[in-house]
Coordinates of C-alpha atoms in Angstrom, one line a residue:
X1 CA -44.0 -53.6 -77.4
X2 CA -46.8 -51.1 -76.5
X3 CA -46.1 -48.4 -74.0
X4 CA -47.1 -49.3 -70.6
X5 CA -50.3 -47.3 -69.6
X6 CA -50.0 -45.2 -66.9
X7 CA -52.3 -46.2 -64.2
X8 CA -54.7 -43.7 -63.0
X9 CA -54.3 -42.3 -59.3
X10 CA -50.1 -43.1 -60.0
X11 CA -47.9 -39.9 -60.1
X12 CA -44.1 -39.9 -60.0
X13 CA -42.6 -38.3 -57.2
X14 CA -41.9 -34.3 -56.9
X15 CA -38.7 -33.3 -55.8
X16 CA -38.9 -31.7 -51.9
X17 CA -36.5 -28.8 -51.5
X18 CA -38.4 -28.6 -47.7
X19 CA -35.9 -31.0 -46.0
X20 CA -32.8 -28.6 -47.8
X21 CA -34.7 -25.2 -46.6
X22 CA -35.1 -26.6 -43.2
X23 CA -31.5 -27.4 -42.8
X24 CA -30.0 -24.3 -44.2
X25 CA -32.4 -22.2 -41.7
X26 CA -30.9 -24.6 -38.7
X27 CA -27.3 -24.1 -39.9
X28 CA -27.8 -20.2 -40.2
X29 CA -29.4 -20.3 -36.6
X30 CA -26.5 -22.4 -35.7
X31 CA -24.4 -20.1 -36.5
X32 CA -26.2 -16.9 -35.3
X33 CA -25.9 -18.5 -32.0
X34 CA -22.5 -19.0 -32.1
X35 CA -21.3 -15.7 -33.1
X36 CA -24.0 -14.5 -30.3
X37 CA -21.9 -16.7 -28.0
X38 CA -18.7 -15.1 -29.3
X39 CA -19.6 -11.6 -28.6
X40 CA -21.1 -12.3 -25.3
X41 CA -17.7 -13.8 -24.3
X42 CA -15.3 -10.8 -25.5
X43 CA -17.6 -8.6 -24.0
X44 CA -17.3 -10.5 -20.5
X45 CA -13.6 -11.4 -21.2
X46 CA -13.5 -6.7 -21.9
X47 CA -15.4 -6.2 -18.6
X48 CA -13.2 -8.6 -16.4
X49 CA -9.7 -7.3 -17.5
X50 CA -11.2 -3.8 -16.9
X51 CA -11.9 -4.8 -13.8
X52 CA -8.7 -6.7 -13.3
X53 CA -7.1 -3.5 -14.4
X54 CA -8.8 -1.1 -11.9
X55 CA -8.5 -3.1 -8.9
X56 CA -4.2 -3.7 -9.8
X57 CA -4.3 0.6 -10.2
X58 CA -5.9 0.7 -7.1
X59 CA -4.2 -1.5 -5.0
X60 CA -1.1 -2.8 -6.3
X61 CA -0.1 0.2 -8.3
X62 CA -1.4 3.1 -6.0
X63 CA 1.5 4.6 -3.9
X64 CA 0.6 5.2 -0.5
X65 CA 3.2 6.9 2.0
X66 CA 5.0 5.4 4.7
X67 CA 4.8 5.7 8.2
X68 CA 8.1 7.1 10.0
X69 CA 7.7 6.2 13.9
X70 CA 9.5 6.4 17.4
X71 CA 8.1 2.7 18.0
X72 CA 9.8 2.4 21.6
X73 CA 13.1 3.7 24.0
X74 CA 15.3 2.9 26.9
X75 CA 17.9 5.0 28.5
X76 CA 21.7 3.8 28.9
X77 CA 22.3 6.8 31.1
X78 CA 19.8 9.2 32.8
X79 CA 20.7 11.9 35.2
X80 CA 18.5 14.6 36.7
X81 CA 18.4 17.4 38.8
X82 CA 16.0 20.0 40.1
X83 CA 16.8 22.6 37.0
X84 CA 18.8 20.3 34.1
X85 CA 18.8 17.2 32.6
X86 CA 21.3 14.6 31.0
X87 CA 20.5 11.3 29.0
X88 CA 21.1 9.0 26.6
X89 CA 18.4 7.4 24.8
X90 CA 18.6 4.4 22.8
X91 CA 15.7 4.9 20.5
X92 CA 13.9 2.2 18.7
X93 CA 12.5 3.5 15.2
X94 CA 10.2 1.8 12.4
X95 CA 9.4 3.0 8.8
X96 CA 6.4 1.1 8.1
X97 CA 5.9 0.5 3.9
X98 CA 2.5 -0.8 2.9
X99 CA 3.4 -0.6 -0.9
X100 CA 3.5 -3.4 -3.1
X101 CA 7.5 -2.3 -3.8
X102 CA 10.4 -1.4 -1.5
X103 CA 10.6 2.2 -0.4
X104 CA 14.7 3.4 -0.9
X105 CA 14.8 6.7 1.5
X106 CA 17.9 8.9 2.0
X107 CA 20.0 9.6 5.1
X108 CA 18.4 12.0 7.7
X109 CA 18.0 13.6 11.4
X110 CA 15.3 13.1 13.9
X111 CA 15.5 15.7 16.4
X112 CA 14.4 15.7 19.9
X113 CA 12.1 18.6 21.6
X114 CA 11.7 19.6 25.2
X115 CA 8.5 22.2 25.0
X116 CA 9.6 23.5 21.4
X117 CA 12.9 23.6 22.2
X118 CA 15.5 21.1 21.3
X119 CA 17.4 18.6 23.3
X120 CA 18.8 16.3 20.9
X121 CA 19.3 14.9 17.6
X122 CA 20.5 12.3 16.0
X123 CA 21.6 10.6 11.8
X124 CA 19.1 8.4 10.7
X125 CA 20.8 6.1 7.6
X126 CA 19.6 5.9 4.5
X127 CA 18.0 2.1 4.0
X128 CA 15.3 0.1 2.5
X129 CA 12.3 -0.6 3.7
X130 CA 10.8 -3.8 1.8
X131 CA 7.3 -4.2 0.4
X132 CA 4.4 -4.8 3.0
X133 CA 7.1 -4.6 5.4
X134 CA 9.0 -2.4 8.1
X135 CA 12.4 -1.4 8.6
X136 CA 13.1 -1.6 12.0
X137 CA 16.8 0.2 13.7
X138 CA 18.1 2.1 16.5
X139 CA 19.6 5.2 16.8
X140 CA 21.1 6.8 20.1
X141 CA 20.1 10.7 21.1
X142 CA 21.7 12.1 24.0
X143 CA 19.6 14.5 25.6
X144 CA 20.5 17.4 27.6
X145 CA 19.0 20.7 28.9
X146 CA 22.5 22.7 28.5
X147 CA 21.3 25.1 25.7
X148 CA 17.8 25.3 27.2
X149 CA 17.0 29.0 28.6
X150 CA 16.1 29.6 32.0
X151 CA 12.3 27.8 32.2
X152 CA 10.3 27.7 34.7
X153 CA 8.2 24.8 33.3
X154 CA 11.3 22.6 34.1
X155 CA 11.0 22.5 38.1
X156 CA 7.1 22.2 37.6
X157 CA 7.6 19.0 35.3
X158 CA 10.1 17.8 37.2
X159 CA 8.2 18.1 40.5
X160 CA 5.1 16.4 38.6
X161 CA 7.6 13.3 37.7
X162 CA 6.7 13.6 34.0
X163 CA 8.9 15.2 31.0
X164 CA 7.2 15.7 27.9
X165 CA 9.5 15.6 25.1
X166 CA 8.4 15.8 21.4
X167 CA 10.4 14.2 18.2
X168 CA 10.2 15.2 14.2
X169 CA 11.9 13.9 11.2
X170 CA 11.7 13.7 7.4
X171 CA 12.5 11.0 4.8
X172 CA 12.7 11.9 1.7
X173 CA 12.4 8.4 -0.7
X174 CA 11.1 6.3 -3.8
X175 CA 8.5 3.7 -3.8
X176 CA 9.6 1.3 -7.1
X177 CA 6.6 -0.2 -8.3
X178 CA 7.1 -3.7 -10.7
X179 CA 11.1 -2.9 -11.1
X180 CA 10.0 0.3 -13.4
X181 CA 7.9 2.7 -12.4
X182 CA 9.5 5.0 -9.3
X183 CA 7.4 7.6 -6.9
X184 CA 9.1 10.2 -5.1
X185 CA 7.9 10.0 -1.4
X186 CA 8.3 11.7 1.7
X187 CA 7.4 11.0 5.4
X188 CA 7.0 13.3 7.9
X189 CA 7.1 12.1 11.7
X190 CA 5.6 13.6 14.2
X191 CA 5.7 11.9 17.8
X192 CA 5.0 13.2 21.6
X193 CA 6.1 11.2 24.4
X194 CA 6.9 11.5 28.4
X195 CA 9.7 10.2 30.2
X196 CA 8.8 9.2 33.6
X197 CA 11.5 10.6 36.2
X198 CA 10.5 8.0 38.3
X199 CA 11.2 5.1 36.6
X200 CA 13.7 6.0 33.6
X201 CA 10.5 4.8 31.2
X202 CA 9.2 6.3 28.1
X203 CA 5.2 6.3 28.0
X204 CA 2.5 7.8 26.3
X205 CA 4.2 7.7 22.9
X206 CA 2.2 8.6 20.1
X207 CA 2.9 9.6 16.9
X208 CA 0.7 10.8 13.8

């Protein structure tokens, strides 16, 4: 049989590597994209914990020191004349903790002052005061001029109806942080006060 002419204007078909090109381009662009993605997301997921991390050290994880307070008082007994005076106080005393762990403080004294000189003093126990918490107890001070020297400032307060007394103590302690990490602390008080003759009351207590 004769070999079938080829018909003019009739070409076989070229192969088109277009379609292939195309789709390794998309597929590299794909996945250009996707390690783009990647990187964007460590580099947030980096900048959040380091955030995360700085706001724990300064909150959680900074120690700050507790407060050591006379908080309140009433007297059992309360005696007074015009040149000496006798009492017992039944002082009400906080140690205030704003740390995210308990603060462990030793046993101590809180002395009581009448114009620099003192009056009275009593043991504080050693205790716990918990995390964002305060310890709250009592301790009884009897007060009494006896070993005061002669002062004339005693008639004068005592005419006035007012008896400015002072308090200072020190606790010496550790803030423990997450069960492991411990920081030394210690807490100075420093509180004024009157006692008003008139009717056996503390006021004007403040304490820094």
């Amino acid at each position: 049989m004769a070999d079938r002419e080829q018909q003019p204007g009739h070409h076989m078909p070229e192969p088109n590597n277009y379609g292939r090109v195309d789709e390794e381009a998309q597929s590299k662009e794909l996945k250009r994209q996707k390690r783009k993605k990647l990187i964007l997301y460590i580099a947030a997921f980096v900048v959040f914990q380091t955030i995360v991390i700085v706001i724990f050290s300064l909150t959680v994880m900074k120690v700050k020191t507790p407060k050591f307070r006379v908080r309140a008082a009433s007297f059992e007994t309360f005696s007074v004349s015009a040149s000496s005076f006798d009492m017992r106080m039944n002082a009400r005393l906080g140690v205030k903790n704003t740390n995210f762990g308990p603060y462990k403080f030793d046993n101590s004294t809180i002395t009581f002052f009448y114009r620099g000189a003192e009056v009275g003093n009593a043991f504080v126990p050693k205790a716990t005061a918990k995390f964002l918490s305060t310890k709250r107890f009592n301790v009884t001070i009897n007060l009494s001029s006896t070993n005061l020297l002669t002062n004339s400032e005693l008639g004068s307060d005592f005419n006035s109806g007012i008896l400015p007394l002072s308090s200072t103590s020190r606790l010496t302690g550790k803030v423990e942080l997450m069960l492991v990490m411990k920081k030394k602390k210690a807490v100075n008080m420093n509180c004024t006060m009157e006692v008003s003759i008139a009717t056996h009351q503390l006021q004007n207590l403040k304490c820094k």
